[in-house]
PDB file of C-alpha atoms in Angstrom:
ATOM      1  CA  MET M  23       0.000   0.000   0.000  1.00  0.00           C
ATOM      2  CA  HIS M  24       1.383   3.378  -1.001  1.00  0.00           C
ATOM      3  CA  ASP M  25       2.073   6.074   1.565  1.00  0.00           C
ATOM      4  CA  PRO M  26      -0.294   9.063   0.970  1.00  0.00           C
ATOM      5  CA  SER M  27       2.452  11.537   1.931  1.00  0.00           C
ATOM      6  CA  GLN M  28       4.739  10.113  -0.757  1.00  0.00           C
ATOM      7  CA  ASP M  29       1.887  10.232  -3.278  1.00  0.00           C
ATOM      8  CA  ALA M  30       1.339  13.902  -2.405  1.00  0.00           C
ATOM      9  CA  ILE M  31       5.008  14.763  -2.993  1.00  0.00           C
ATOM     10  CA  LEU M  32       4.969  13.103  -6.411  1.00  0.00           C
ATOM     11  CA  ALA M  33       1.710  14.839  -7.386  1.00  0.00           C
ATOM     12  CA  ALA M  34       3.117  18.229  -6.342  1.00  0.00           C
ATOM     13  CA  LEU M  35       6.230  17.687  -8.484  1.00  0.00           C
ATOM     14  CA  VAL M  36       4.410  16.982 -11.768  1.00  0.00           C
ATOM     15  CA  PRO M  37       3.806  20.685 -12.597  1.00  0.00           C
ATOM     16  CA  VAL M  38       7.332  21.477 -11.366  1.00  0.00           C
ATOM     17  CA  ILE M  39       8.979  19.146 -13.890  1.00  0.00           C
ATOM     18  CA  ASP M  40       6.778  20.570 -16.646  1.00  0.00           C
ATOM     19  CA  GLY M  41       7.973  24.055 -15.725  1.00  0.00           C
ATOM     20  CA  LEU M  42      11.639  23.055 -15.620  1.00  0.00           C
ATOM     21  CA  ALA M  43      11.517  21.388 -19.039  1.00  0.00           C
ATOM     22  CA  ALA M  44       9.694  24.362 -20.564  1.00  0.00           C
ATOM     23  CA  THR M  45      12.229  26.776 -19.072  1.00  0.00           C
ATOM     24  CA  PHE M  46      15.273  25.046 -20.556  1.00  0.00           C
ATOM     25  CA  GLY M  47      13.709  24.250 -23.932  1.00  0.00           C
ATOM     26  CA  PRO M  48      13.725  21.284 -26.333  1.00  0.00           C
ATOM     27  CA  SER M  49      17.159  20.006 -25.298  1.00  0.00           C
ATOM     28  CA  CYS M  50      15.920  19.361 -21.755  1.00  0.00           C
ATOM     29  CA  GLU M  51      13.999  16.427 -20.320  1.00  0.00           C
ATOM     30  CA  VAL M  52      12.854  16.001 -16.723  1.00  0.00           C
ATOM     31  CA  VAL M  53      11.833  12.564 -15.466  1.00  0.00           C
ATOM     32  CA  LEU M  54       9.963  11.781 -12.240  1.00  0.00           C
ATOM     33  CA  HIS M  55      10.609   8.331 -10.757  1.00  0.00           C
ATOM     34  CA  ASP M  56       8.564   6.453  -8.166  1.00  0.00           C
ATOM     35  CA  TYR M  57      10.834   3.641  -6.971  1.00  0.00           C
ATOM     36  CA  ARG M  58       7.856   1.936  -5.346  1.00  0.00           C
ATOM     37  CA  GLN M  59       6.755   1.013  -8.889  1.00  0.00           C
ATOM     38  CA  GLY M  60       9.757  -1.288  -9.252  1.00  0.00           C
ATOM     39  CA  GLU M  61      10.958  -1.771 -12.814  1.00  0.00           C
ATOM     40  CA  GLN M  62       8.303   0.648 -14.185  1.00  0.00           C
ATOM     41  CA  SER M  63       9.422   3.577 -12.072  1.00  0.00           C
ATOM     42  CA  VAL M  64       8.805   6.459 -14.512  1.00  0.00           C
ATOM     43  CA  VAL M  65       5.560   8.198 -13.483  1.00  0.00           C
ATOM     44  CA  ALA M  66       5.915  11.511 -15.370  1.00  0.00           C
ATOM     45  CA  VAL M  67       8.084  12.904 -18.185  1.00  0.00           C
ATOM     46  CA  ALA M  68       8.418  16.472 -19.453  1.00  0.00           C
ATOM     47  CA  GLY M  69      10.384  17.035 -22.665  1.00  0.00           C
ATOM     48  CA  GLN M  70      12.048  14.443 -24.866  1.00  0.00           C
ATOM     49  CA  VAL M  71      15.779  13.704 -24.839  1.00  0.00           C
ATOM     50  CA  THR M  72      16.185  10.024 -23.973  1.00  0.00           C
ATOM     51  CA  GLY M  73      12.816   8.749 -25.221  1.00  0.00           C
ATOM     52  CA  ARG M  74      11.548   7.977 -21.712  1.00  0.00           C
ATOM     53  CA  GLN M  75       7.840   7.287 -21.322  1.00  0.00           C
ATOM     54  CA  VAL M  76       5.498   6.860 -18.388  1.00  0.00           C
ATOM     55  CA  GLY M  77       5.802   3.273 -17.196  1.00  0.00           C
ATOM     56  CA  GLY M  78       9.400   3.083 -18.378  1.00  0.00           C
ATOM     57  CA  ALA M  79      12.331   1.547 -16.546  1.00  0.00           C
ATOM     58  CA  LEU M  80      14.925   3.180 -14.340  1.00  0.00           C
ATOM     59  CA  SER M  81      18.463   3.309 -15.772  1.00  0.00           C
ATOM     60  CA  GLU M  82      21.737   2.054 -14.306  1.00  0.00           C
ATOM     61  CA  ILE M  83      21.977   5.439 -12.581  1.00  0.00           C
ATOM     62  CA  GLY M  84      18.639   4.841 -10.877  1.00  0.00           C
ATOM     63  CA  LEU M  85      19.798   1.379  -9.837  1.00  0.00           C
ATOM     64  CA  SER M  86      22.846   2.968  -8.217  1.00  0.00           C
ATOM     65  CA  MET M  87      20.630   5.440  -6.355  1.00  0.00           C
ATOM     66  CA  LEU M  88      18.466   2.578  -5.085  1.00  0.00           C
ATOM     67  CA  ARG M  89      21.530   0.619  -3.979  1.00  0.00           C
ATOM     68  CA  ARG M  90      22.780   3.553  -1.889  1.00  0.00           C
ATOM     69  CA  GLY M  91      19.400   3.760  -0.144  1.00  0.00           C
ATOM     70  CA  ALA M  92      19.681   5.881   2.993  1.00  0.00           C
ATOM     71  CA  GLU M  93      23.059   7.201   1.797  1.00  0.00           C
ATOM     72  CA  ALA M  94      21.717   8.394  -1.569  1.00  0.00           C
ATOM     73  CA  ALA M  95      22.513  12.052  -2.254  1.00  0.00           C
ATOM     74  CA  ASN M  96      22.184  14.509  -5.133  1.00  0.00           C
ATOM     75  CA  ASP M  97      24.274  13.383  -8.111  1.00  0.00           C
ATOM     76  CA  LEU M  98      24.714  16.573 -10.140  1.00  0.00           C
ATOM     77  CA  ASN M  99      26.070  17.491 -13.567  1.00  0.00           C
ATOM     78  CA  TYR M 100      27.478  14.118 -14.603  1.00  0.00           C
ATOM     79  CA  LEU M 101      28.006  13.304 -18.280  1.00  0.00           C
ATOM     80  CA  THR M 102      26.955  10.073 -19.963  1.00  0.00           C
ATOM     81  CA  ARG M 103      26.698   8.843 -23.544  1.00  0.00           C
ATOM     82  CA  THR M 104      23.623   7.143 -25.001  1.00  0.00           C
ATOM     83  CA  PRO M 105      24.116   4.040 -27.179  1.00  0.00           C
ATOM     84  CA  GLU M 106      23.315   6.303 -30.154  1.00  0.00           C
ATOM     85  CA  GLY M 107      26.289   8.504 -29.291  1.00  0.00           C
ATOM     86  CA  ARG M 108      24.502  11.560 -27.893  1.00  0.00           C
ATOM     87  CA  VAL M 109      26.121  13.237 -24.883  1.00  0.00           C
ATOM     88  CA  ILE M 110      23.775  13.915 -21.979  1.00  0.00           C
ATOM     89  CA  LYS M 111      24.463  16.097 -18.942  1.00  0.00           C
ATOM     90  CA  SER M 112      22.290  14.867 -16.103  1.00  0.00           C
ATOM     91  CA  SER M 113      21.428  15.449 -12.474  1.00  0.00           C
ATOM     92  CA  THR M 114      19.596  12.942 -10.284  1.00  0.00           C
ATOM     93  CA  MET M 115      18.034  14.115  -7.041  1.00  0.00           C
ATOM     94  CA  PRO M 116      16.556  11.575  -4.592  1.00  0.00           C
ATOM     95  CA  LEU M 117      13.120  12.085  -3.093  1.00  0.00           C
ATOM     96  CA  ARG M 118      12.477  11.327   0.586  1.00  0.00           C
ATOM     97  CA  ASP M 119       9.380  11.523   2.714  1.00  0.00           C
ATOM     98  CA  GLY M 120       9.079  13.064   6.172  1.00  0.00           C
ATOM     99  CA  ARG M 121      10.706   9.997   7.737  1.00  0.00           C
ATOM    100  CA  GLY M 122      13.705  10.261   5.419  1.00  0.00           C
ATOM    101  CA  GLU M 123      12.734   7.161   3.413  1.00  0.00           C
ATOM    102  CA  LEU M 124      13.969   7.127  -0.191  1.00  0.00           C
ATOM    103  CA  PHE M 125      11.041   6.484  -2.531  1.00  0.00           C
ATOM    104  CA  GLY M 126      11.803   8.223  -5.832  1.00  0.00           C
ATOM    105  CA  ALA M 127      13.932  10.703  -7.741  1.00  0.00           C
ATOM    106  CA  VAL M 128      13.825  13.636 -10.114  1.00  0.00           C
ATOM    107  CA  CYS M 129      16.217  13.356 -13.067  1.00  0.00           C
ATOM    108  CA  VAL M 130      17.123  16.238 -15.347  1.00  0.00           C
ATOM    109  CA  ASN M 131      18.688  15.283 -18.698  1.00  0.00           C
ATOM    110  CA  PHE M 132      20.139  17.906 -21.031  1.00  0.00           C
ATOM    111  CA  ASP M 133      21.395  17.029 -24.515  1.00  0.00           C
ATOM    112  CA  VAL M 134      24.802  18.708 -24.842  1.00  0.00           C
ATOM    113  CA  THR M 135      25.935  16.763 -27.927  1.00  0.00           C
ATOM    114  CA  ALA M 136      26.406  19.854 -30.099  1.00  0.00           C
ATOM    115  CA  LEU M 137      28.269  21.674 -27.337  1.00  0.00           C
ATOM    116  CA  ARG M 138      30.439  18.620 -26.733  1.00  0.00           C
ATOM    117  CA  GLN M 139      31.285  18.317 -30.423  1.00  0.00           C
ATOM    118  CA  ALA M 140      32.336  21.950 -30.490  1.00  0.00           C
ATOM    119  CA  GLY M 141      34.457  21.334 -27.394  1.00  0.00           C
ATOM    120  CA  ASP M 142      36.097  18.299 -29.029  1.00  0.00           C
ATOM    121  CA  ILE M 143      37.035  20.417 -32.046  1.00  0.00           C
ATOM    122  CA  LEU M 144      38.606  23.013 -29.777  1.00  0.00           C
ATOM    123  CA  SER M 145      40.398  20.262 -27.806  1.00  0.00           C
ATOM    124  CA  ALA M 146      41.758  18.783 -31.041  1.00  0.00           C
ATOM    125  CA  LEU M 147      43.073  22.186 -32.084  1.00  0.00           C
ATOM    126  CA  ALA M 148      44.752  22.455 -28.685  1.00  0.00           C
ATOM    127  CA  GLY M 149      46.308  18.997 -29.069  1.00  0.00           C
ATOM    128  CA  ALA M 150      44.092  17.130 -26.606  1.00  0.00           C
ATOM    129  CA  GLY M 151      41.846  14.183 -27.480  1.00  0.00           C
ATOM    130  CA  PRO M 152      38.164  13.806 -26.590  1.00  0.00           C
ATOM    131  CA  VAL M 153      37.290  12.268 -23.244  1.00  0.00           C
ATOM    132  CA  GLU M 154      35.518   8.891 -23.341  1.00  0.00           C
ATOM    133  CA  LEU M 155      32.211   8.850 -21.470  1.00  0.00           C
ATOM    134  CA  PRO M 156      30.400   5.876 -19.948  1.00  0.00           C
ATOM    135  CA  ALA M 157      27.351   4.678 -21.851  1.00  0.00           C
ATOM    136  CA  THR M 158      24.021   4.645 -20.044  1.00  0.00           C
ATOM    137  CA  THR M 159      20.964   2.636 -21.070  1.00  0.00           C
ATOM    138  CA  PHE M 160      17.996   4.995 -21.206  1.00  0.00           C
ATOM    139  CA  THR M 161      15.071   2.730 -22.022  1.00  0.00           C
ATOM    140  CA  ASN M 162      11.458   2.040 -21.156  1.00  0.00           C
ATOM    141  CA  ASP M 163      12.101  -1.692 -20.695  1.00  0.00           C
ATOM    142  CA  PHE M 164      13.849  -2.924 -17.547  1.00  0.00           C
ATOM    143  CA  ASP M 165      15.000  -6.044 -19.431  1.00  0.00           C
ATOM    144  CA  ASP M 166      17.167  -3.772 -21.600  1.00  0.00           C
ATOM    145  CA  VAL M 167      18.830  -2.343 -18.483  1.00  0.00           C
ATOM    146  CA  VAL M 168      19.486  -5.823 -17.084  1.00  0.00           C
ATOM    147  CA  ASP M 169      20.869  -6.924 -20.443  1.00  0.00           C
ATOM    148  CA  ALA M 170      23.197  -3.910 -20.622  1.00  0.00           C
ATOM    149  CA  VAL M 171      24.563  -4.539 -17.127  1.00  0.00           C
ATOM    150  CA  VAL M 172      25.103  -8.267 -17.809  1.00  0.00           C
ATOM    151  CA  ARG M 173      26.711  -7.590 -21.194  1.00  0.00           C
ATOM    152  CA  SER M 174      29.160  -5.154 -19.617  1.00  0.00           C
ATOM    153  CA  GLN M 175      30.246  -7.923 -17.239  1.00  0.00           C
ATOM    154  CA  GLU M 176      30.516 -10.477 -20.048  1.00  0.00           C
ATOM    155  CA  LEU M 177      32.625  -8.089 -22.116  1.00  0.00           C
ATOM    156  CA  ALA M 178      34.922  -7.462 -19.159  1.00  0.00           C
ATOM    157  CA  LEU M 179      35.466 -11.227 -18.780  1.00  0.00           C
ATOM    158  CA  GLY M 180      35.604 -11.924 -22.522  1.00  0.00           C
ATOM    159  CA  ARG M 181      33.133 -14.834 -22.343  1.00  0.00           C
ATOM    160  CA  PRO M 182      29.351 -15.304 -22.213  1.00  0.00           C
ATOM    161  CA  PHE M 183      27.787 -15.995 -18.842  1.00  0.00           C
ATOM    162  CA  SER M 184      27.080 -19.638 -19.764  1.00  0.00           C
ATOM    163  CA  ALA M 185      30.849 -20.280 -20.178  1.00  0.00           C
ATOM    164  CA  LEU M 186      31.921 -18.869 -16.817  1.00  0.00           C
ATOM    165  CA  THR M 187      33.218 -20.891 -13.880  1.00  0.00           C
ATOM    166  CA  ARG M 188      31.170 -20.835 -10.677  1.00  0.00           C
ATOM    167  CA  THR M 189      33.580 -18.370  -9.094  1.00  0.00           C
ATOM    168  CA  GLU M 190      33.296 -16.056 -12.102  1.00  0.00           C
ATOM    169  CA  ARG M 191      29.510 -16.485 -12.109  1.00  0.00           C
ATOM    170  CA  LEU M 192      29.335 -15.458  -8.454  1.00  0.00           C
ATOM    171  CA  ASP M 193      31.505 -12.424  -9.243  1.00  0.00           C
ATOM    172  CA  VAL M 194      29.071 -11.349 -11.977  1.00  0.00           C
ATOM    173  CA  ILE M 195      26.047 -11.829  -9.720  1.00  0.00           C
ATOM    174  CA  GLY M 196      27.864  -9.959  -6.947  1.00  0.00           C
ATOM    175  CA  SER M 197      28.514  -7.110  -9.366  1.00  0.00           C
ATOM    176  CA  LEU M 198      24.823  -7.010 -10.304  1.00  0.00           C
ATOM    177  CA  GLU M 199      24.041  -6.830  -6.578  1.00  0.00           C
ATOM    178  CA  GLU M 200      26.533  -3.980  -6.070  1.00  0.00           C
ATOM    179  CA  ARG M 201      24.973  -2.063  -8.962  1.00  0.00           C
ATOM    180  CA  GLY M 202      21.530  -2.252  -7.358  1.00  0.00           C
ATOM    181  CA  VAL M 203      19.826  -4.579  -9.848  1.00  0.00           C
ATOM    182  CA  PHE M 204      18.260  -6.740  -7.130  1.00  0.00           C
ATOM    183  CA  LYS M 205      16.847  -3.702  -5.303  1.00  0.00           C
ATOM    184  CA  VAL M 206      14.124  -3.579  -7.972  1.00  0.00           C
ATOM    185  CA  ARG M 207      10.974  -5.537  -7.177  1.00  0.00           C
ATOM    186  CA  ASN M 208      10.642  -8.743  -9.233  1.00  0.00           C
ATOM    187  CA  ALA M 209      14.181  -8.384 -10.590  1.00  0.00           C
ATOM    188  CA  VAL M 210      15.207 -11.969  -9.762  1.00  0.00           C
ATOM    189  CA  PRO M 211      12.998 -13.722 -12.346  1.00  0.00           C
ATOM    190  CA  ARG M 212      14.037 -11.211 -15.023  1.00  0.00           C
ATOM    191  CA  VAL M 213      17.737 -11.671 -14.274  1.00  0.00           C
ATOM    192  CA  ALA M 214      17.366 -15.459 -14.022  1.00  0.00           C
ATOM    193  CA  GLU M 215      15.795 -15.551 -17.480  1.00  0.00           C
ATOM    194  CA  ARG M 216      18.576 -13.390 -18.949  1.00  0.00           C
ATOM    195  CA  LEU M 217      21.261 -15.596 -17.384  1.00  0.00           C
ATOM    196  CA  GLY M 218      19.591 -18.872 -18.346  1.00  0.00           C
ATOM    197  CA  MET M 219      19.219 -19.937 -14.712  1.00  0.00           C
ATOM    198  CA  SER M 220      16.354 -21.155 -12.571  1.00  0.00           C
ATOM    199  CA  ARG M 221      15.049 -18.738  -9.942  1.00  0.00           C
ATOM    200  CA  SER M 222      16.124 -21.096  -7.165  1.00  0.00           C
ATOM    201  CA  GLY M 223      19.608 -21.341  -8.677  1.00  0.00           C
ATOM    202  CA  LEU M 224      19.912 -17.565  -8.866  1.00  0.00           C
ATOM    203  CA  TYR M 225      18.689 -17.136  -5.286  1.00  0.00           C
ATOM    204  CA  ALA M 226      21.329 -19.662  -4.131  1.00  0.00           C
ATOM    205  CA  ASP M 227      24.117 -17.931  -6.086  1.00  0.00           C
ATOM    206  CA  LEU M 228      22.967 -14.507  -4.884  1.00  0.00           C
ATOM    207  CA  ALA M 229      23.101 -15.695  -1.257  1.00  0.00           C
ATOM    208  CA  ALA M 230      26.607 -17.080  -1.853  1.00  0.00           C
ATOM    209  CA  ALA M 231      27.750 -13.853  -3.529  1.00  0.00           C
ATOM    210  CA  ARG M 232      26.407 -11.786  -0.630  1.00  0.00           C
ATOM    211  CA  LYS M 233      28.166 -14.075   1.845  1.00  0.00           C
ATOM    212  CA  ASP M 234      31.461 -13.676  -0.055  1.00  0.00           C
ATOM    213  CA  THR M 235      31.063  -9.902   0.027  1.00  0.00           C
ATOM    214  CA  ARG M 236      30.458  -9.861   3.800  1.00  0.00           C
ATOM    215  CA  GLU M 237      33.503 -12.075   4.424  1.00  0.00           C
ATOM    216  CA  ARG M 238      35.927  -9.978   2.410  1.00  0.00           C
ATOM    217  CA  PRO M 239      38.374  -7.988   4.570  1.00  0.00           C
TER     218      PRO M 239
END
C-alpha cells in the first residue's frame, strides 16, 4: 500500500517538472521516478531527450541510487553517452518523505551533444583528445537495463555468462548486486531468465555472492 504523503510529494512535483523542461527548452527532459513502482518507475516525463515514457524503466543510474538507499545524495552534472552517441548532462536528485525514506527521484537530462562536439574540435586544435564517457541505457524496458549490465560484465570477462566458472559467475552476480539490480521488485525472475538460470539457482548464487562480500576484509 502506497504512503499518501509520498503520493502527495509526487503529485506536487508533476507541474514542477513541466515548468523546468519548458524553461530550458527542447534540449531538456525532466523525469519523475517512483521507486515503489519497481521496474516501471517512470511516473511523469516532461520534454524528450532520452525517449523515456510513463511506465518506463529506471536506468543504471537509478539502480545505483536505489543501492545507496539511505546514503543516496544529489548526483549533479554528470556526463553520460547514449548508445546512439549523444552526450547527456544529467542530475539525479533523490526524493524522501518526512521519515527520510527514499522512494523516488527527479532526473534532469540535457542534450549537450552539439556543445560537446564543439568542445572536441577546440580540444583537437589544442592537441588534446576527446574524453571517453560511460554509456548509459535509457530505455522504457527494464529487461534492456538488465541486459546492458550483464553484457558489460561479459565483455569485461571476454566470455558469455554460460561459459563462466562458478567463481566467475558469483563475481558477476555480486557485481549485479553492487549495482543495485536486485533492489528492484521482481528483478530476480528477469535476471534469471537473462542468465539462463532457474530462480532457485539464482537465489542460491545470490546468497553465496552476498556471503562472499560480507567475508571480504
